[in-house]
């Protein structure tokens, strides 16, 4: 490794993360977070979601700003294409989570990153969602993520960063493992 | 009154050691050297877990030359071989006889609690009173089975690695083996060879070749000091203590047991078992990553071995540098398995073991049920442990790892007894 100990700066406050790990290990109830989104139908397949606040460390938190996300279907689905499809947002979530993890793990391992770029693709047979063939699942038949990373580290150490990021990733876990989903109507 | 009270006090001593396996016996040897009174209470015979709680084909993961106890080593004609369970029992029993360890067999500890200036150890053959108690009953008393087992359809036969003896006890038909330690791989391998179609569900695991550059991998780890690494050197002690055992098997051929060899034998590989829903087992889509992690970590181990061999100038004495084929996986991962039909008849849970502390009535367990201790010095005066994974060193739970830990703990016990013994004397002096 080229970098001297302590000079690596990937913009990650690793001391705070390690401190949180230590503190929350002693107070596991504070580690319980609740993430929230709201959604409202606009027209056709177009709807708008908003992210505003979340619960964690025993109290409510507000994001610095409310974010809104338009989702729609493309014109080939006879829709107006007012935004990305919901499944594309899944890729956004996965990419955001893995890349954040790479930066954090790199900081912890004292590896200076120069650039981290990912491309993602997911296959889907839409016979599933159209109800043509009940043997075809609705969702992706697989996701491929490809990273190009420039860093002061060997190819093996970079591969280890990406592997460790998957191991610690929430979205990777949500996508690869079953999650209990409850939908109610009020 | 209770039957225990009627049985009365079986004895008073300085140290009660619970368990007469390699750890308890190694400690006994050092306590004898220090002339410290003690007794070993053993629920069955010496080396009971090795006699009763292992599968038929199991052999030690360490070669015979490495199997040793204080002042006692393997003396047979196959130093590079691996002991089967009968040989382990003979080896450990021979040691107990040689050192004349004060073992009281067929004595089951029912409760340990604080009493007077020490502990009361209640057994089915009377109570013992001692200032020091050592938990040396082993880390593998109970099978850990994940909660998902409750959702498995009733017609499927479930067996843990503690109950499993050989493939013949399983119904014919498909078997799902859950877990990728040495146990899971060994069982999947022999079950598959018995003609039962086997699927192995794997999470994080530790991959290792049996031999490397012409030497046993345990030779490298022993000689280069990896097995002597101490808990103080570990960044994440909780993680290394939880690591599954390395994927090794002891065979005369010194064959490597890994996921590739299992695939060649016909075992189907799936991701970690995450759930059972509507009669289907659900496997994680993280299989590729757990295999990538294991391959990377194996190569890191081999790199450190190569660097050590270079530093020691061993390059001419050992074979050439080797690197092994990455774990081969199918292009499409298997994410589900039908448990409702006929395909799977048995699930074997090779999902780890845990110690049994149900009789320990001293508040020394954390919220996860783990013993609170530092290097075997338990968080209660006069209470010690031995033989736990990575207790003081990487080798702590190995046969040859008992010696150094037992020596350290015997020193701690002697100091503790001296200190407590000195109390009345100081009282008089003041």
Coordinates of C-alpha atoms in Angstrom, one line a residue:
Chain A
X1 CA 0.0 0.0 0.0
X2 CA 1.3 3.4 -1.0
X3 CA -0.6 5.5 1.6
X4 CA 0.9 6.3 4.9
X5 CA -1.2 5.4 7.9
X6 CA -3.7 8.1 8.8
X7 CA -3.4 10.2 5.6
X8 CA -6.2 8.4 3.8
X9 CA -9.2 10.6 3.2
X10 CA -12.2 9.2 1.4
X11 CA -14.5 11.6 3.1
X12 CA -15.8 9.0 5.6
X13 CA -15.8 9.7 9.3
X14 CA -14.6 6.3 10.3
X15 CA -14.0 7.3 13.9
X16 CA -17.7 8.2 14.3
X17 CA -18.7 4.9 12.7
X18 CA -16.4 2.8 14.9
X19 CA -17.6 4.8 17.9
X20 CA -21.2 4.1 17.0
X21 CA -20.5 0.4 16.7
X22 CA -18.9 0.4 20.1
X23 CA -21.7 2.5 21.7
X24 CA -24.6 0.6 20.1
X25 CA -23.0 -2.8 21.0
X26 CA -23.6 -1.7 24.6
X27 CA -27.1 -0.2 24.0
X28 CA -28.7 -2.5 21.3
X29 CA -32.2 -0.9 21.7
X30 CA -30.8 2.4 20.3
X31 CA -29.7 0.5 17.2
X32 CA -33.3 0.0 16.1
X33 CA -34.1 2.3 13.2
X34 CA -37.2 2.7 11.1
X35 CA -37.0 4.0 7.6
X36 CA -40.0 5.6 5.9
X37 CA -41.3 6.7 2.5
X38 CA -44.7 8.0 1.4
X39 CA -46.3 7.7 -2.0
X40 CA -49.2 9.2 -3.9
X41 CA -50.7 8.2 -7.2
X42 CA -50.5 11.0 -9.8
X43 CA -52.1 9.6 -13.0
X44 CA -51.8 6.4 -15.0
X45 CA -48.7 4.5 -13.8
X46 CA -47.1 7.7 -12.6
X47 CA -46.8 8.1 -8.9
X48 CA -44.6 10.3 -6.6
X49 CA -42.8 9.2 -3.5
X50 CA -41.3 11.4 -0.8
X51 CA -38.6 10.8 1.8
X52 CA -38.6 13.1 4.8
X53 CA -37.6 11.6 8.1
X54 CA -36.7 8.4 9.9
X55 CA -36.5 7.1 13.4
X56 CA -33.2 6.0 15.1
X57 CA -31.1 6.3 18.2
X58 CA -34.3 6.6 20.2
X59 CA -35.7 9.6 18.4
X60 CA -37.2 11.1 15.2
X61 CA -34.9 12.6 12.7
X62 CA -35.5 14.9 9.6
X63 CA -33.4 14.8 6.5
X64 CA -31.8 18.1 5.6
X65 CA -34.3 18.3 2.8
X66 CA -37.4 16.4 1.6
X67 CA -36.6 14.3 -1.5
X68 CA -39.2 13.4 -4.1
X69 CA -39.1 10.6 -6.6
X70 CA -41.3 10.2 -9.7
X71 CA -41.8 6.6 -10.9
X72 CA -43.6 5.7 -14.0
X73 CA -43.4 3.1 -16.8
X74 CA -41.8 3.8 -20.2
X75 CA -43.5 4.5 -23.5
X76 CA -43.0 1.0 -24.7
X77 CA -45.4 0.0 -21.9
X78 CA -47.8 2.6 -23.3
X79 CA -47.1 4.9 -20.3
X80 CA -45.9 8.5 -20.2
X81 CA -42.4 7.9 -18.8
X82 CA -42.6 10.6 -16.2
X83 CA -39.7 9.0 -14.3
X84 CA -37.7 5.8 -13.9
X85 CA -39.5 2.5 -13.3
X86 CA -39.6 1.3 -9.7
X87 CA -37.3 -1.6 -10.6
X88 CA -34.7 0.8 -11.8
X89 CA -34.9 2.5 -8.3
X90 CA -33.9 -0.9 -6.9
X91 CA -30.7 -0.7 -8.8
X92 CA -30.2 2.9 -7.5
X93 CA -30.6 1.6 -4.0
X94 CA -28.2 -1.3 -4.5
X95 CA -25.5 0.9 -6.2
X96 CA -25.8 3.6 -3.6
X97 CA -25.4 1.1 -0.8
X98 CA -22.5 -0.9 -2.2
X99 CA -20.5 2.2 -3.2
X100 CA -21.0 3.8 0.3
X101 CA -19.8 0.5 1.8
X102 CA -16.7 0.5 -0.5
X103 CA -15.8 4.0 0.7
X104 CA -16.3 3.1 4.4
X105 CA -14.4 -0.2 4.2
X106 CA -11.6 1.5 2.2
X107 CA -11.3 4.2 4.9
X108 CA -11.2 1.6 7.6
X109 CA -8.5 -0.3 5.8
X110 CA -6.5 2.9 5.1
X111 CA -6.9 2.6 1.3
X112 CA -7.1 5.9 -0.6
X113 CA -9.8 5.8 -3.4
X114 CA -9.4 7.9 -6.5
X115 CA -12.5 6.8 -8.5
X116 CA -15.3 4.3 -8.0
X117 CA -17.6 3.7 -10.9
X118 CA -20.3 1.0 -11.2
X119 CA -22.6 -0.1 -13.9
X120 CA -25.6 -2.3 -13.1
X121 CA -27.9 -4.4 -15.1
X122 CA -30.8 -6.6 -14.2
X123 CA -32.6 -9.1 -16.4
X124 CA -36.3 -9.5 -16.3
X125 CA -38.8 -11.6 -18.3
X126 CA -41.9 -9.5 -18.4
X127 CA -44.1 -12.6 -19.1
X128 CA -44.1 -12.8 -15.3
X129 CA -45.7 -9.3 -14.6
X130 CA -48.0 -9.6 -17.6
X131 CA -49.3 -12.9 -16.2
X132 CA -48.5 -14.8 -19.4
X133 CA -46.5 -17.6 -17.8
X134 CA -46.9 -18.3 -14.1
X135 CA -43.6 -20.2 -14.1
X136 CA -41.8 -16.9 -14.7
X137 CA -41.2 -14.8 -11.6
X138 CA -42.2 -11.1 -11.6
X139 CA -38.8 -9.8 -10.4
X140 CA -35.3 -9.8 -11.7
X141 CA -33.8 -13.1 -12.8
X142 CA -30.5 -11.8 -11.7
X143 CA -28.5 -8.6 -11.1
X144 CA -25.0 -7.9 -12.4
X145 CA -22.9 -5.1 -10.8
X146 CA -19.6 -4.2 -12.3
X147 CA -17.1 -1.9 -10.5
X148 CA -14.2 0.0 -12.0
X149 CA -12.1 1.2 -9.1
X150 CA -8.9 3.2 -9.0
X151 CA -7.2 3.1 -5.6
X152 CA -3.8 2.9 -3.9
X153 CA -4.2 -0.8 -3.4
X154 CA -3.5 -4.2 -5.1
X155 CA -6.2 -5.8 -7.3
X156 CA -6.7 -8.4 -4.6
X157 CA -7.2 -5.7 -1.9
X158 CA -9.7 -3.9 -4.1
X159 CA -11.6 -7.2 -4.7
X160 CA -11.7 -7.7 -0.9
X161 CA -13.1 -4.1 -0.5
X162 CA -16.0 -4.9 -2.9
X163 CA -16.6 -8.3 -1.2
X164 CA -16.6 -6.8 2.3
X165 CA -19.0 -4.1 1.1
X166 CA -21.5 -6.7 -0.1
X167 CA -21.1 -8.5 3.2
X168 CA -22.1 -5.4 5.2
X169 CA -24.7 -4.0 2.7
X170 CA -28.3 -3.6 3.8
X171 CA -29.7 -3.4 0.2
X172 CA -27.6 -6.4 -0.9
X173 CA -29.2 -8.3 2.0
X174 CA -32.7 -7.1 1.2
X175 CA -32.4 -8.2 -2.4
X176 CA -30.6 -11.5 -1.8
X177 CA -32.6 -12.7 1.2
X178 CA -36.3 -13.0 1.9
X179 CA -38.0 -10.1 3.7
X180 CA -41.3 -10.2 5.3
X181 CA -43.6 -7.7 3.7
X182 CA -47.0 -6.6 5.1
X183 CA -49.3 -4.4 3.0
X184 CA -52.5 -3.1 4.7
X185 CA -55.4 -0.9 3.5
X186 CA -56.9 1.6 5.9
Chain B
X1 CA -35.1 -31.7 52.3
X2 CA -33.9 -32.3 48.8
X3 CA -32.1 -35.4 47.7
X4 CA -29.0 -33.3 47.2
X5 CA -28.9 -32.4 50.8
X6 CA -29.3 -36.0 51.8
X7 CA -26.3 -36.9 49.6
X8 CA -24.3 -34.3 51.5
X9 CA -20.9 -33.0 50.8
X10 CA -18.8 -35.3 48.6
X11 CA -15.7 -33.3 49.3
X12 CA -13.9 -30.0 49.8
X13 CA -11.0 -29.1 47.6
X14 CA -9.2 -26.0 46.2
X15 CA -10.2 -26.5 42.5
X16 CA -13.1 -28.3 40.9
X17 CA -12.5 -28.9 37.2
X18 CA -15.7 -29.7 35.3
X19 CA -14.9 -32.0 32.4
X20 CA -12.1 -34.5 31.8
X21 CA -11.2 -33.9 28.2
X22 CA -7.9 -32.7 26.9
X23 CA -8.3 -29.2 28.5
X24 CA -9.2 -30.4 32.0
X25 CA -6.5 -33.0 31.9
X26 CA -3.8 -30.6 30.7
X27 CA -4.8 -28.3 33.6
X28 CA -4.7 -31.2 36.0
X29 CA -1.1 -31.9 35.0
X30 CA -0.1 -28.3 35.9
X31 CA -2.1 -28.3 39.1
X32 CA -0.4 -31.5 40.1
X33 CA 3.0 -29.8 39.4
X34 CA 1.9 -27.0 41.6
X35 CA 0.6 -29.3 44.4
X36 CA -2.8 -27.7 44.2
X37 CA -5.6 -29.9 45.4
X38 CA -8.3 -30.5 42.8
X39 CA -10.8 -33.0 41.3
X40 CA -12.1 -33.4 37.8
X41 CA -15.8 -34.1 37.6
X42 CA -16.7 -36.0 34.4
X43 CA -20.3 -36.8 33.5
X44 CA -19.2 -40.0 31.6
X45 CA -15.8 -41.4 30.9
X46 CA -12.6 -39.5 30.2
X47 CA -12.9 -37.9 26.7
X48 CA -16.6 -38.3 26.8
X49 CA -17.5 -36.0 24.0
X50 CA -15.0 -37.7 21.7
X51 CA -16.6 -41.1 22.7
X52 CA -20.3 -40.2 22.4
X53 CA -20.9 -37.0 20.4
X54 CA -19.0 -37.3 17.2
X55 CA -19.9 -39.0 13.9
X56 CA -18.3 -42.4 13.0
X57 CA -16.0 -41.3 10.2
X58 CA -14.6 -38.2 12.0
X59 CA -10.8 -37.9 12.3
X60 CA -8.9 -35.0 13.9
X61 CA -8.2 -32.1 11.6
X62 CA -4.7 -31.9 12.8
X63 CA -2.0 -34.5 12.0
X64 CA -0.8 -36.9 14.6
X65 CA 2.6 -35.3 15.1
X66 CA 0.8 -32.2 16.2
X67 CA -1.5 -34.0 18.7
X68 CA 0.2 -33.6 22.0
X69 CA -0.5 -32.7 25.6
X70 CA 1.9 -31.5 28.3
X71 CA 4.9 -34.0 28.4
X72 CA 2.9 -36.4 26.2
X73 CA 3.1 -36.9 22.4
X74 CA 1.9 -39.2 19.7
X75 CA 4.2 -42.2 19.6
X76 CA 2.7 -44.3 16.8
X77 CA 4.1 -45.1 13.4
X78 CA 1.9 -42.7 11.4
X79 CA 2.9 -39.2 12.4
X80 CA 1.4 -37.6 9.3
X81 CA -1.9 -39.5 9.7
X82 CA -5.1 -38.3 11.6
X83 CA -6.5 -40.0 14.6
X84 CA -10.0 -41.4 14.5
X85 CA -12.2 -41.1 17.5
X86 CA -11.2 -44.4 19.0
X87 CA -7.6 -43.3 18.8
X88 CA -8.4 -39.9 20.3
X89 CA -10.1 -41.6 23.2
X90 CA -7.1 -43.9 23.7
X91 CA -4.8 -41.0 23.5
X92 CA -6.6 -38.8 26.0
X93 CA -7.4 -41.7 28.3
X94 CA -3.7 -42.7 28.2
X95 CA -2.8 -39.2 29.3
X96 CA -5.3 -39.3 32.2
X97 CA -3.7 -42.6 33.4
X98 CA -0.1 -41.3 32.9
X99 CA -0.5 -38.2 35.0
X100 CA -2.8 -40.0 37.5
X101 CA -5.4 -37.3 37.2
X102 CA -7.9 -37.3 40.0
X103 CA -11.0 -37.9 37.8
X104 CA -14.3 -38.8 39.3
X105 CA -16.3 -40.3 36.4
X106 CA -20.0 -40.7 35.9
X107 CA -20.6 -37.5 37.9
X108 CA -23.0 -35.0 36.3
X109 CA -22.8 -31.5 37.5
X110 CA -26.3 -30.2 38.2
X111 CA -25.6 -26.7 39.6
X112 CA -22.7 -24.4 40.3
X113 CA -23.4 -21.4 42.6
X114 CA -21.6 -19.0 44.9
X115 CA -21.2 -20.4 48.4
X116 CA -19.0 -19.3 51.3
X117 CA -15.6 -18.1 50.0
X118 CA -16.0 -20.1 46.7
X119 CA -18.5 -22.2 44.9
X120 CA -20.8 -25.1 45.6
X121 CA -20.7 -27.7 42.8
X122 CA -23.8 -29.8 43.1
X123 CA -23.7 -33.2 41.3
X124 CA -25.8 -36.4 41.1
X125 CA -23.1 -37.9 43.4
X126 CA -23.0 -35.3 46.1
X127 CA -21.8 -31.7 46.4
X128 CA -18.2 -30.3 46.2
X129 CA -17.1 -27.1 47.8
X130 CA -14.1 -25.3 46.2
X131 CA -12.6 -21.8 46.0
X132 CA -12.0 -22.2 42.3
X133 CA -14.1 -23.8 39.5
X134 CA -12.9 -24.4 36.0
X135 CA -15.3 -24.8 33.1
X136 CA -13.6 -27.4 30.9
X137 CA -16.7 -29.2 29.7
X138 CA -16.1 -28.2 26.1
X139 CA -17.6 -25.8 23.6
X140 CA -19.6 -28.4 21.6
X141 CA -22.2 -29.6 24.1
X142 CA -25.3 -28.5 22.2
X143 CA -26.1 -28.2 18.5
X144 CA -27.1 -24.7 17.4
X145 CA -30.1 -25.0 15.1
X146 CA -31.5 -21.9 13.4
X147 CA -35.1 -20.9 14.2
X148 CA -36.1 -21.6 10.6
X149 CA -36.0 -25.3 11.4
X150 CA -39.5 -24.9 13.0
X151 CA -41.0 -24.1 9.6
X152 CA -39.7 -27.3 8.0
X153 CA -42.5 -29.6 6.9
X154 CA -43.2 -32.4 9.4
X155 CA -42.5 -35.3 7.0
X156 CA -38.9 -34.2 6.7
X157 CA -36.5 -36.0 9.0
X158 CA -34.2 -33.5 10.9
X159 CA -30.9 -34.5 12.5
X160 CA -28.2 -32.4 14.0
X161 CA -24.4 -33.0 13.7
X162 CA -24.5 -34.1 17.4
X163 CA -27.0 -36.9 16.6
X164 CA -25.6 -37.8 13.2
X165 CA -23.4 -41.0 13.1
X166 CA -23.4 -42.2 9.5
X167 CA -25.4 -42.0 6.3
X168 CA -27.0 -45.4 7.1
X169 CA -29.2 -43.8 9.8
X170 CA -30.8 -41.5 7.3
X171 CA -33.8 -42.5 5.1
X172 CA -33.0 -43.0 1.5
X173 CA -33.6 -40.0 -0.7
X174 CA -32.4 -36.5 -0.9
X175 CA -30.6 -34.7 1.9
X176 CA -30.1 -31.0 2.5
X177 CA -27.0 -30.3 4.6
X178 CA -27.0 -26.9 6.2
X179 CA -23.6 -25.3 7.1
X180 CA -20.2 -25.0 5.5
X181 CA -17.8 -25.8 8.3
X182 CA -15.6 -28.9 8.2
X183 CA -18.6 -30.7 9.7
X184 CA -21.0 -29.6 6.9
X185 CA -18.6 -30.5 4.1
X186 CA -17.6 -33.8 5.6
X187 CA -21.2 -34.9 6.1
X188 CA -22.4 -33.7 2.7
X189 CA -19.5 -35.6 1.1
X190 CA -20.2 -38.9 2.8
X191 CA -23.9 -38.6 2.4
X192 CA -23.6 -38.0 -1.3
X193 CA -21.2 -40.9 -1.6
X194 CA -23.8 -43.1 0.1
X195 CA -26.1 -42.6 -2.9
X196 CA -28.3 -39.9 -1.3
X197 CA -28.6 -36.8 -3.5
X198 CA -27.1 -34.1 -1.4
X199 CA -27.5 -30.3 -1.5
X200 CA -25.3 -28.1 0.7
X201 CA -26.5 -24.7 1.9
X202 CA -23.5 -22.5 2.7
X203 CA -22.9 -19.1 4.3
X204 CA -19.6 -17.7 5.3
X205 CA -16.9 -20.3 5.5
X206 CA -13.1 -20.8 5.8
X207 CA -11.5 -22.5 2.8
X208 CA -8.1 -24.2 3.2
X209 CA -6.1 -26.7 1.2
X210 CA -5.1 -29.9 3.1
X211 CA -1.5 -29.6 1.9
X212 CA 0.4 -26.6 0.6
X213 CA 3.8 -26.7 -1.1
X214 CA 4.2 -30.3 0.0
X215 CA 3.4 -29.8 3.7
X216 CA 0.3 -30.1 5.7
X217 CA -1.5 -26.7 6.1
X218 CA -1.4 -27.2 9.8
X219 CA 2.4 -27.6 9.6
X220 CA 2.6 -24.2 8.0
X221 CA 0.2 -22.6 10.5
X222 CA 2.0 -24.1 13.4
X223 CA 5.5 -23.4 12.2
X224 CA 4.8 -19.8 11.1
X225 CA 3.2 -19.0 14.4
X226 CA -0.4 -18.5 13.1
X227 CA -1.8 -21.0 15.5
X228 CA 0.0 -19.2 18.3
X229 CA -1.6 -15.8 17.5
X230 CA -3.1 -14.4 20.6
X231 CA -6.4 -12.7 21.3
X232 CA -4.7 -9.4 21.8
X233 CA -3.5 -9.4 18.2
X234 CA -7.1 -9.7 16.8
X235 CA -8.9 -6.6 15.5
X236 CA -12.3 -8.3 15.8
X237 CA -12.1 -11.0 18.5
X238 CA -15.9 -11.6 18.5
X239 CA -15.7 -12.4 14.7
X240 CA -12.8 -14.8 14.9
X241 CA -14.3 -16.6 17.8
X242 CA -17.4 -17.3 15.8
X243 CA -15.6 -18.5 12.6
X244 CA -16.7 -21.9 11.4
X245 CA -14.0 -24.5 11.5
X246 CA -11.8 -24.6 8.4
X247 CA -13.0 -26.9 5.6
X248 CA -10.6 -29.8 6.3
X249 CA -10.8 -33.5 6.6
X250 CA -8.2 -36.0 7.8
X251 CA -7.7 -38.8 5.3
X252 CA -4.8 -41.1 4.4
X253 CA -4.6 -39.5 1.0
X254 CA -4.4 -36.0 2.6
X255 CA -7.1 -35.0 0.2
X256 CA -8.4 -31.4 0.1
X257 CA -12.1 -31.0 1.0
X258 CA -13.6 -27.9 -0.5
X259 CA -16.7 -26.8 -2.5
X260 CA -15.0 -27.7 -5.8
X261 CA -14.3 -31.3 -4.6
X262 CA -17.9 -31.6 -3.4
X263 CA -19.2 -30.3 -6.7
X264 CA -17.0 -33.0 -8.4
X265 CA -18.5 -35.6 -6.2
X266 CA -22.0 -34.5 -7.2
X267 CA -23.1 -32.3 -4.3
X268 CA -25.2 -29.4 -5.3
X269 CA -24.2 -26.1 -3.8
X270 CA -26.7 -23.4 -2.7
X271 CA -26.6 -20.2 -0.7
X272 CA -27.3 -19.8 3.0
X273 CA -30.6 -21.2 4.1
X274 CA -32.6 -18.0 4.9
X275 CA -36.2 -19.2 5.2
X276 CA -38.8 -21.9 4.6
X277 CA -42.0 -20.6 3.1
X278 CA -45.0 -22.5 1.6
X279 CA -42.9 -25.7 1.7
X280 CA -40.0 -24.2 -0.1
X281 CA -36.5 -23.7 1.3
X282 CA -35.2 -20.2 0.4
X283 CA -31.5 -19.7 -0.2
X284 CA -29.6 -16.5 -0.1
X285 CA -28.4 -14.9 -3.4
X286 CA -25.1 -14.0 -1.7
X287 CA -23.5 -17.4 -2.6
X288 CA -21.1 -15.8 -5.1
X289 CA -19.9 -13.3 -2.5
X290 CA -19.4 -15.7 0.4
X291 CA -17.3 -17.9 -2.0
X292 CA -15.4 -14.8 -3.2
X293 CA -14.6 -13.8 0.4
X294 CA -13.4 -17.4 1.2
X295 CA -11.2 -17.5 -1.9
X296 CA -9.7 -14.1 -1.1
X297 CA -9.1 -15.0 2.6
X298 CA -7.5 -18.3 1.6
X299 CA -5.1 -16.5 -0.8
X300 CA -4.3 -14.0 1.9
X301 CA -3.3 -16.9 4.2
X302 CA -1.2 -18.5 1.4
X303 CA 0.5 -15.1 0.7
X304 CA 1.4 -14.8 4.4
X305 CA 2.8 -18.3 4.4
X306 CA 4.8 -17.6 1.3
X307 CA 6.3 -14.4 2.8
X308 CA 7.2 -16.4 5.9
X309 CA 8.8 -19.2 3.9
X310 CA 10.9 -16.6 2.0
X311 CA 12.0 -14.9 5.2
X312 CA 13.0 -18.3 6.7
X313 CA 14.8 -19.3 3.5
X314 CA 12.7 -22.4 3.1
X315 CA 12.1 -22.0 -0.6
X316 CA 14.4 -24.9 -1.5
X317 CA 13.1 -27.2 1.1
X318 CA 9.4 -27.0 0.2
X319 CA 7.4 -27.3 -3.0
X320 CA 6.7 -24.5 -5.4
X321 CA 4.1 -21.7 -4.7
X322 CA 0.6 -22.9 -5.5
X323 CA -2.7 -21.1 -6.1
X324 CA -5.9 -23.0 -6.2
X325 CA -8.9 -22.8 -8.6
X326 CA -11.4 -20.3 -7.4
X327 CA -14.7 -21.8 -6.2
X328 CA -16.7 -22.9 -9.2
X329 CA -20.4 -22.0 -9.2
X330 CA -23.1 -22.6 -11.7
X331 CA -24.0 -19.7 -13.9
X332 CA -27.4 -19.5 -12.2
X333 CA -27.6 -19.9 -8.4
X334 CA -30.2 -22.2 -6.9
X335 CA -32.5 -20.0 -4.8
X336 CA -35.2 -22.4 -3.8
X337 CA -35.7 -26.1 -3.0
X338 CA -39.1 -27.8 -2.8
X339 CA -39.5 -29.4 0.7
X340 CA -43.1 -30.4 0.2
X341 CA -42.5 -33.2 -2.4
X342 CA -40.3 -36.2 -2.3
X343 CA -37.0 -34.6 -3.4
X344 CA -35.7 -33.9 0.2
X345 CA -36.2 -36.5 2.9
X346 CA -33.7 -35.3 5.5
X347 CA -32.2 -32.0 6.7
X348 CA -28.9 -32.3 8.5
X349 CA -28.1 -29.2 10.6
X350 CA -24.4 -28.7 10.7
X351 CA -24.9 -25.1 11.9
X352 CA -22.5 -25.1 14.8
X353 CA -22.3 -26.0 18.4
X354 CA -22.5 -24.1 21.7
X355 CA -21.5 -24.9 25.2
X356 CA -24.1 -26.0 27.7
X357 CA -24.1 -23.7 30.8
X358 CA -27.6 -24.6 31.9
X359 CA -26.2 -25.7 35.3
X360 CA -24.1 -22.5 35.8
X361 CA -26.0 -20.4 38.4
X362 CA -23.4 -17.5 38.4
X363 CA -24.3 -14.3 36.5
X364 CA -21.5 -14.5 33.9
X365 CA -23.4 -14.9 30.6
X366 CA -24.0 -11.9 28.3
X367 CA -27.3 -11.2 26.6
X368 CA -26.4 -13.6 23.8
X369 CA -25.6 -16.4 26.3
X370 CA -21.8 -16.2 25.8
X371 CA -19.5 -16.5 28.8
X372 CA -18.0 -13.1 29.9
X373 CA -14.3 -13.8 30.2
X374 CA -10.9 -12.5 29.3
X375 CA -8.7 -15.2 28.0
X376 CA -10.5 -17.8 30.2
X377 CA -10.5 -15.6 33.3
X378 CA -14.3 -15.5 33.8
X379 CA -16.0 -12.4 35.1
X380 CA -16.5 -13.8 38.7
X381 CA -13.7 -14.4 41.3
X382 CA -12.2 -17.9 41.1
X383 CA -14.1 -18.9 38.0
X384 CA -12.1 -19.9 34.9
X385 CA -12.7 -21.5 31.5
X386 CA -10.6 -23.7 29.2
X387 CA -11.0 -25.1 25.6
X388 CA -13.2 -22.4 24.1
X389 CA -12.6 -21.4 20.5
X390 CA -9.8 -18.8 20.3
X391 CA -9.9 -18.4 24.1
X392 CA -6.4 -17.1 24.5
X393 CA -4.8 -18.2 21.2
X394 CA -5.9 -19.4 17.7
X395 CA -5.1 -23.0 18.8
X396 CA -7.1 -22.8 22.1
X397 CA -9.7 -25.4 21.1
X398 CA -7.2 -27.7 19.4
X399 CA -5.8 -30.8 21.1
X400 CA -2.3 -29.3 21.1
X401 CA -3.6 -25.9 22.1
X402 CA -4.6 -27.1 25.6
X403 CA -1.1 -27.0 27.0
X404 CA -0.3 -23.3 26.7
X405 CA -3.8 -22.2 27.9
X406 CA -3.8 -24.7 30.7
X407 CA -0.4 -23.5 31.9
X408 CA -1.6 -19.8 31.8
X409 CA -4.8 -20.6 33.7
X410 CA -2.9 -22.8 36.3
X411 CA -0.7 -19.7 37.0
X412 CA -3.8 -17.5 37.4
X413 CA -5.4 -20.1 39.7
X414 CA -2.2 -20.3 41.8
X415 CA -2.1 -16.6 42.2
X416 CA -5.8 -16.4 43.1
X417 CA -5.4 -19.1 45.7
X418 CA -2.3 -17.5 47.2
X419 CA -4.1 -14.2 47.4
X420 CA -7.2 -15.5 49.0
X421 CA -5.2 -17.8 51.3
X422 CA -3.2 -14.8 52.5
X423 CA -6.2 -12.9 53.7
X424 CA -6.5 -14.4 57.2
X425 CA -2.7 -14.1 57.7
X426 CA -2.8 -10.4 56.9
X427 CA -5.7 -10.0 59.3
X428 CA -3.6 -11.4 62.1
X429 CA -0.6 -9.4 61.2
X430 CA -2.5 -6.1 61.3

